[in-house]
XYZ file of C-alpha atoms in Angstrom:
407
model
C 34.628 -51.638 -50.918
C 30.978 -52.356 -50.294
C 29.219 -53.387 -53.515
C 25.667 -52.665 -52.387
C 24.951 -49.453 -54.218
C 22.565 -48.448 -56.856
C 22.267 -46.165 -59.757
C 22.299 -42.445 -59.756
C 19.930 -39.726 -58.895
C 17.665 -37.887 -61.196
C 16.965 -34.281 -62.016
C 13.245 -34.694 -62.287
C 12.487 -33.185 -58.864
C 14.415 -30.283 -60.258
C 12.158 -30.335 -63.307
C 9.135 -30.415 -61.013
C 10.422 -27.178 -59.503
C 11.795 -25.786 -62.763
C 9.737 -22.636 -62.609
C 11.164 -21.848 -59.188
C 14.757 -22.650 -60.069
C 14.746 -20.638 -63.276
C 13.446 -17.565 -61.463
C 16.112 -17.909 -58.785
C 19.005 -18.856 -61.032
C 18.365 -16.305 -63.754
C 18.897 -13.464 -61.291
C 21.332 -15.158 -58.989
C 23.146 -12.208 -57.485
C 20.025 -10.247 -56.744
C 17.676 -12.997 -55.600
C 19.820 -15.001 -53.248
C 21.465 -12.437 -51.029
C 20.089 -9.266 -49.575
C 22.118 -6.508 -51.136
C 22.964 -4.327 -48.161
C 24.667 -0.949 -48.280
C 28.391 -1.650 -48.623
C 29.778 1.827 -48.358
C 32.642 1.634 -45.893
C 36.175 1.723 -47.285
C 37.235 -0.861 -44.715
C 34.728 -3.333 -46.053
C 35.838 -2.781 -49.651
C 39.472 -3.346 -48.772
C 38.496 -6.477 -46.851
C 36.528 -7.912 -49.751
C 39.179 -7.133 -52.347
C 41.769 -9.073 -50.344
C 39.900 -12.334 -50.798
C 40.747 -14.975 -53.373
C 39.049 -18.179 -54.400
C 40.254 -21.408 -52.785
C 42.778 -23.471 -54.688
C 41.416 -26.796 -55.908
C 42.851 -30.148 -56.872
C 43.947 -33.383 -55.229
C 46.851 -31.643 -53.472
C 44.475 -29.252 -51.700
C 41.697 -29.856 -49.156
C 38.280 -30.649 -50.640
C 35.285 -28.314 -50.780
C 31.942 -29.174 -49.175
C 28.615 -27.899 -50.486
C 26.211 -27.487 -47.567
C 22.453 -27.251 -47.956
C 20.981 -25.995 -44.651
C 17.204 -26.004 -44.297
C 14.656 -24.773 -41.780
C 11.069 -23.664 -41.396
C 9.030 -21.049 -39.535
C 10.808 -19.571 -36.528
C 14.174 -21.165 -37.397
C 16.131 -18.478 -39.254
C 18.339 -17.832 -36.204
C 18.957 -21.561 -35.801
C 20.076 -21.695 -39.432
C 22.485 -18.823 -38.803
C 23.953 -20.531 -35.728
C 24.385 -23.797 -37.613
C 25.999 -21.962 -40.524
C 28.572 -20.396 -38.190
C 29.273 -23.799 -36.630
C 30.123 -25.368 -40.019
C 31.649 -22.350 -41.747
C 34.913 -22.388 -43.670
C 35.952 -20.026 -46.495
C 36.616 -22.971 -48.837
C 33.070 -24.326 -48.693
C 29.810 -23.318 -50.387
C 26.567 -22.828 -48.426
C 22.945 -22.671 -49.566
C 20.421 -21.650 -46.897
C 16.726 -22.342 -47.384
C 13.625 -21.571 -45.349
C 10.582 -23.469 -46.600
C 7.076 -22.141 -47.243
C 6.194 -22.493 -43.574
C 8.368 -19.451 -42.892
C 7.328 -15.857 -43.382
C 8.674 -13.426 -45.965
C 10.097 -11.384 -43.088
C 12.098 -14.386 -41.826
C 13.558 -15.075 -45.255
C 14.519 -11.432 -45.807
C 15.865 -11.246 -42.262
C 18.043 -14.322 -42.794
C 19.490 -12.855 -45.982
C 20.100 -9.550 -44.183
C 21.879 -11.263 -41.270
C 24.097 -13.165 -43.693
C 24.884 -9.972 -45.575
C 25.681 -8.255 -42.273
C 28.493 -10.689 -41.458
C 31.805 -9.287 -42.660
C 33.402 -12.673 -43.322
C 30.436 -13.944 -45.368
C 30.497 -10.818 -47.530
C 34.225 -11.151 -48.024
C 34.301 -14.722 -49.263
C 30.906 -14.624 -50.987
C 30.253 -18.309 -50.372
C 26.944 -18.099 -48.468
C 23.752 -17.986 -50.549
C 20.166 -17.628 -49.382
C 17.329 -19.142 -51.406
C 15.115 -16.303 -52.548
C 11.910 -18.264 -53.133
C 10.156 -20.563 -50.670
C 8.136 -23.694 -51.342
C 6.727 -26.413 -49.056
C 8.920 -29.336 -48.021
C 7.529 -32.368 -46.198
C 10.367 -34.457 -44.779
C 8.131 -37.548 -44.827
C 7.127 -37.135 -48.476
C 8.739 -36.954 -51.932
C 8.884 -33.148 -51.800
C 11.975 -33.640 -49.595
C 13.770 -35.479 -52.408
C 12.641 -32.858 -54.897
C 13.996 -30.072 -52.702
C 17.349 -31.810 -52.238
C 17.814 -32.275 -55.971
C 16.831 -28.665 -56.529
C 19.434 -27.551 -53.962
C 22.090 -29.671 -55.673
C 21.181 -28.084 -59.018
C 21.529 -24.595 -57.527
C 24.908 -25.405 -55.966
C 26.096 -26.846 -59.285
C 24.853 -23.701 -61.006
C 26.949 -21.577 -58.649
C 29.857 -23.299 -60.320
C 32.268 -23.768 -57.445
C 34.347 -26.921 -57.746
C 32.912 -28.573 -54.646
C 33.522 -32.247 -53.926
C 30.814 -33.444 -51.492
C 27.194 -32.489 -50.791
C 25.978 -32.374 -47.180
C 22.348 -31.825 -46.188
C 21.746 -30.282 -42.760
C 18.603 -29.213 -40.931
C 18.273 -27.107 -37.805
C 18.160 -30.266 -35.667
C 21.733 -31.152 -36.772
C 25.044 -29.895 -35.384
C 28.729 -30.628 -36.108
C 30.804 -32.705 -33.704
C 34.131 -31.727 -35.305
C 35.566 -28.511 -36.688
C 35.617 -27.861 -40.416
C 39.415 -28.105 -40.324
C 38.974 -31.604 -38.890
C 36.472 -32.620 -41.558
C 38.472 -31.119 -44.431
C 41.679 -32.737 -43.157
C 40.150 -36.212 -42.941
C 38.442 -35.993 -46.340
C 41.637 -34.684 -47.976
C 43.056 -38.195 -48.062
C 39.903 -39.892 -49.386
C 38.923 -40.688 -52.975
C 36.524 -37.923 -53.941
C 33.959 -40.252 -55.405
C 33.156 -41.914 -52.047
C 29.561 -41.757 -50.771
C 28.834 -42.053 -47.057
C 25.327 -43.499 -47.070
C 23.727 -46.131 -44.845
C 21.980 -48.856 -46.793
C 20.475 -52.297 -46.410
C 18.200 -54.576 -48.399
C 14.600 -53.585 -47.786
C 13.049 -56.007 -45.256
C 9.771 -57.599 -46.275
C 7.697 -55.977 -43.531
C 8.996 -52.527 -44.398
C 8.322 -53.244 -48.061
C 4.665 -53.768 -47.212
C 4.436 -50.633 -45.110
C 6.462 -48.041 -46.994
C 6.736 -49.273 -50.574
C 3.463 -50.945 -51.391
C 1.325 -48.186 -49.859
C 0.671 -45.414 -52.379
C 0.759 -41.812 -51.125
C 0.383 -38.355 -52.670
C 2.402 -35.385 -51.369
C 0.471 -32.127 -51.974
C 3.660 -30.165 -51.268
C 4.721 -31.003 -54.816
C 1.926 -28.939 -56.341
C 0.573 -26.608 -53.627
C 2.038 -23.429 -52.161
C 1.564 -24.597 -48.585
C 2.419 -27.846 -46.897
C -0.538 -30.226 -46.521
C -1.058 -33.689 -45.105
C -0.093 -36.657 -47.261
C -2.912 -38.592 -48.945
C -2.948 -42.382 -48.655
C -4.503 -44.525 -51.351
C -6.487 -47.648 -50.540
C -4.746 -49.435 -53.397
C -1.522 -51.397 -52.940
C 1.134 -52.016 -55.554
C 3.400 -54.987 -56.004
C 7.120 -54.881 -55.344
C 9.206 -53.874 -58.385
C 11.256 -56.444 -60.259
C 13.229 -54.031 -62.476
C 15.389 -52.942 -59.528
C 16.026 -53.782 -55.874
C 14.824 -51.512 -53.084
C 17.378 -50.412 -50.485
C 16.735 -48.394 -47.360
C 18.802 -46.475 -44.831
C 19.214 -43.182 -43.052
C 18.006 -39.869 -44.531
C 21.348 -38.296 -43.531
C 24.235 -38.785 -45.941
C 27.369 -37.267 -47.476
C 27.236 -37.661 -51.257
C 29.912 -37.056 -53.884
C 29.659 -34.366 -56.511
C 29.750 -36.985 -59.263
C 26.699 -38.723 -57.794
C 24.799 -35.452 -57.389
C 25.633 -34.460 -60.957
C 24.262 -37.771 -62.109
C 21.156 -37.218 -60.006
C 20.586 -33.775 -61.477
C 21.564 -34.407 -65.109
C 20.467 -38.068 -65.160
C 22.366 -39.431 -68.132
C 20.606 -42.773 -68.027
C 16.964 -43.666 -67.416
C 17.208 -45.373 -64.023
C 17.250 -42.214 -61.837
C 14.191 -40.908 -63.690
C 12.317 -44.160 -63.262
C 13.187 -44.300 -59.587
C 12.178 -40.699 -59.027
C 8.779 -41.362 -60.577
C 8.456 -44.550 -58.548
C 9.342 -42.875 -55.238
C 6.997 -39.967 -55.914
C 4.288 -42.073 -54.253
C 6.384 -43.556 -51.423
C 6.393 -42.495 -47.777
C 9.813 -41.501 -46.358
C 11.580 -41.584 -49.764
C 14.659 -39.875 -48.301
C 15.321 -43.200 -46.571
C 15.344 -45.149 -49.814
C 15.607 -43.076 -53.005
C 19.345 -42.321 -52.982
C 20.160 -45.741 -51.526
C 18.235 -47.445 -54.325
C 19.803 -45.238 -56.984
C 23.349 -45.867 -55.793
C 23.078 -49.594 -55.201
C 21.485 -50.330 -58.561
C 24.186 -48.395 -60.429
C 27.227 -50.143 -61.860
C 29.124 -46.868 -61.717
C 28.405 -45.987 -58.079
C 27.741 -49.228 -56.210
C 31.424 -49.638 -55.348
C 31.821 -46.076 -54.089
C 29.811 -46.483 -50.892
C 30.772 -46.516 -47.254
C 27.893 -48.049 -45.303
C 27.895 -45.334 -42.659
C 26.800 -41.695 -42.825
C 29.121 -40.323 -40.070
C 26.069 -39.134 -38.090
C 25.411 -39.796 -34.405
C 21.705 -40.490 -33.809
C 19.472 -42.175 -31.264
C 16.641 -44.539 -32.129
C 15.980 -46.770 -35.105
C 13.642 -44.375 -36.911
C 15.090 -40.844 -37.000
C 12.227 -39.874 -39.324
C 9.595 -40.794 -36.752
C 7.060 -38.169 -35.732
C 8.678 -37.778 -32.306
C 12.437 -38.432 -32.658
C 14.648 -38.932 -29.650
C 16.551 -35.742 -28.835
C 20.157 -35.684 -27.670
C 20.972 -34.257 -24.246
C 23.962 -33.844 -21.961
C 23.843 -37.481 -20.846
C 24.818 -38.467 -24.412
C 27.775 -36.098 -24.643
C 30.640 -38.499 -23.907
C 29.370 -41.289 -26.149
C 28.614 -38.821 -28.919
C 32.017 -37.128 -28.892
C 33.895 -40.424 -28.566
C 31.949 -42.007 -31.431
C 34.133 -40.375 -34.067
C 31.058 -39.063 -35.886
C 31.181 -35.836 -37.863
C 27.627 -34.712 -37.036
C 24.880 -35.387 -34.540
C 21.167 -34.944 -34.952
C 17.998 -34.060 -33.097
C 19.339 -31.318 -30.908
C 16.759 -29.083 -29.256
C 16.880 -25.341 -29.876
C 19.347 -23.512 -27.610
C 19.989 -26.690 -25.624
C 22.904 -26.503 -23.179
C 24.481 -29.389 -25.078
C 24.996 -27.122 -28.095
C 26.781 -24.589 -25.924
C 29.013 -27.340 -24.537
C 29.926 -28.459 -28.069
C 30.660 -24.863 -29.063
C 32.943 -24.340 -26.085
C 34.690 -27.698 -25.690
C 34.825 -29.071 -29.251
C 34.448 -26.273 -31.796
C 35.893 -23.477 -29.619
C 33.393 -21.196 -31.324
C 32.568 -17.815 -29.742
C 28.888 -17.104 -29.206
C 28.569 -14.748 -32.161
C 31.477 -15.939 -34.294
C 32.280 -18.684 -36.763
C 34.139 -21.869 -35.894
C 37.870 -21.067 -35.954
C 40.426 -22.887 -38.059
C 43.922 -22.613 -39.452
C 42.639 -19.925 -41.814
C 41.957 -17.543 -38.909
C 44.821 -15.110 -38.353
C 43.601 -13.422 -35.185
C 42.021 -10.075 -34.514
C 41.692 -7.369 -37.128
C 42.491 -3.963 -35.618
C 39.154 -2.483 -36.672
C 37.168 -5.468 -35.387
C 38.448 -5.861 -31.818
C 35.442 -4.186 -30.302
C 32.895 -6.429 -32.063
C 33.771 -9.691 -30.375
C 36.880 -9.982 -28.243
C 36.834 -13.762 -28.648
C 36.568 -13.816 -32.445
C 39.842 -15.140 -33.825
C 38.501 -15.073 -37.393
C 38.081 -11.323 -37.903
C 41.195 -11.594 -40.084
C 42.793 -14.583 -41.746
C 45.775 -16.055 -43.564
C 45.814 -19.155 -45.784
C 42.395 -20.679 -46.507
C 43.992 -23.636 -48.312
C 45.662 -24.984 -45.181
C 43.825 -26.998 -42.526
C 44.932 -28.392 -39.183
C 43.492 -31.422 -37.436
C 42.443 -31.210 -33.800
C 41.620 -33.877 -31.161
C 38.124 -34.507 -32.545
C 39.595 -34.826 -36.015
C 41.843 -37.638 -34.823
C 38.805 -39.610 -33.632
C 37.012 -38.974 -36.918
C 40.091 -40.017 -38.893
C 40.395 -43.294 -36.972
C 36.680 -43.977 -37.416
C 36.777 -43.312 -41.165
C 39.869 -45.501 -41.550
C 38.043 -48.374 -39.847
C 35.017 -47.892 -42.085
C 37.099 -47.903 -45.249
C 38.937 -51.060 -44.204
C 35.586 -52.751 -43.564
C 34.116 -51.667 -46.897
C 37.057 -52.564 -49.129
């Protein structure tokens, strides 16, 4: 397996946001989800019929999704949630400080209004907003904070997946769970490479300050006129900001049992685009994690710099290549683009207002037939059984090739 991986992550972005996390976590049930009026007897019976997913190597894994957005994107978050939903998984939804209080309350209300989300209780909405700049270190801080929250929830999840509203799945959750069922649960899907000298000069030696770390609203990054020399205590690695990381790595990032993640977090606090290098550098400098990497993130993207100010968006001309790539996700979709509808219909088979179906869906509940005649998930059977579809076969073949190349 590929040996280019570094140490672990650190909890210090979590410490930087400690005041926020303690407020949210101390009153978890009340702060995360809008507590709607649950008075109907049907709803009570529905919720009481639910059980927690079975865990262990003989059962499918559990993914912890962190889905983020900003002003005007609460409906995009809800659509993305439904496209990646499965009762086994855990979901944390977060609108940053660019959103309004109304949007955050509305998102929580819409989640609470969905019968299936209430029943399984696995969708959580962040109750407090703070600024996140995807080009600055506040993005790393926010990701570590999200991991801490998902660990606090306590579910025995296996992998952490970060999604934004520009992302969308290219396989069903049954497909993804089926493929990952046969994998070692310490694997990390993260693109990485040695930092080229020219990029070292541009991104590493330049010193920046991200006001989003200490202000209530997002502000422009500050650039210092001073340059710093390249570090010699560790090697810098770079890659894609999209990744699928193991629970063990995220625990190490949050709890930081050795000093390297802390040092790296402090170092990358003044680096532009740290999401392209922090986790890569942590993993590849770590003796424990460097042999757990697959040098691919299972994302389909266009362009060499997905973090650029004007990324290249996917459109219908990319559909065939994208679906045949074997990737699990694609990125830089435009809002309400026809390509998303095509994926919903042809790949996910997801109804317009429903969640992506899977083996766990049992058909139509008698009292729900009038809500959405196409919703096969208004009742369910076994949430611990998954079934691979055609897209899952492509993903499985792709992952098998990657593992053979990295071992």
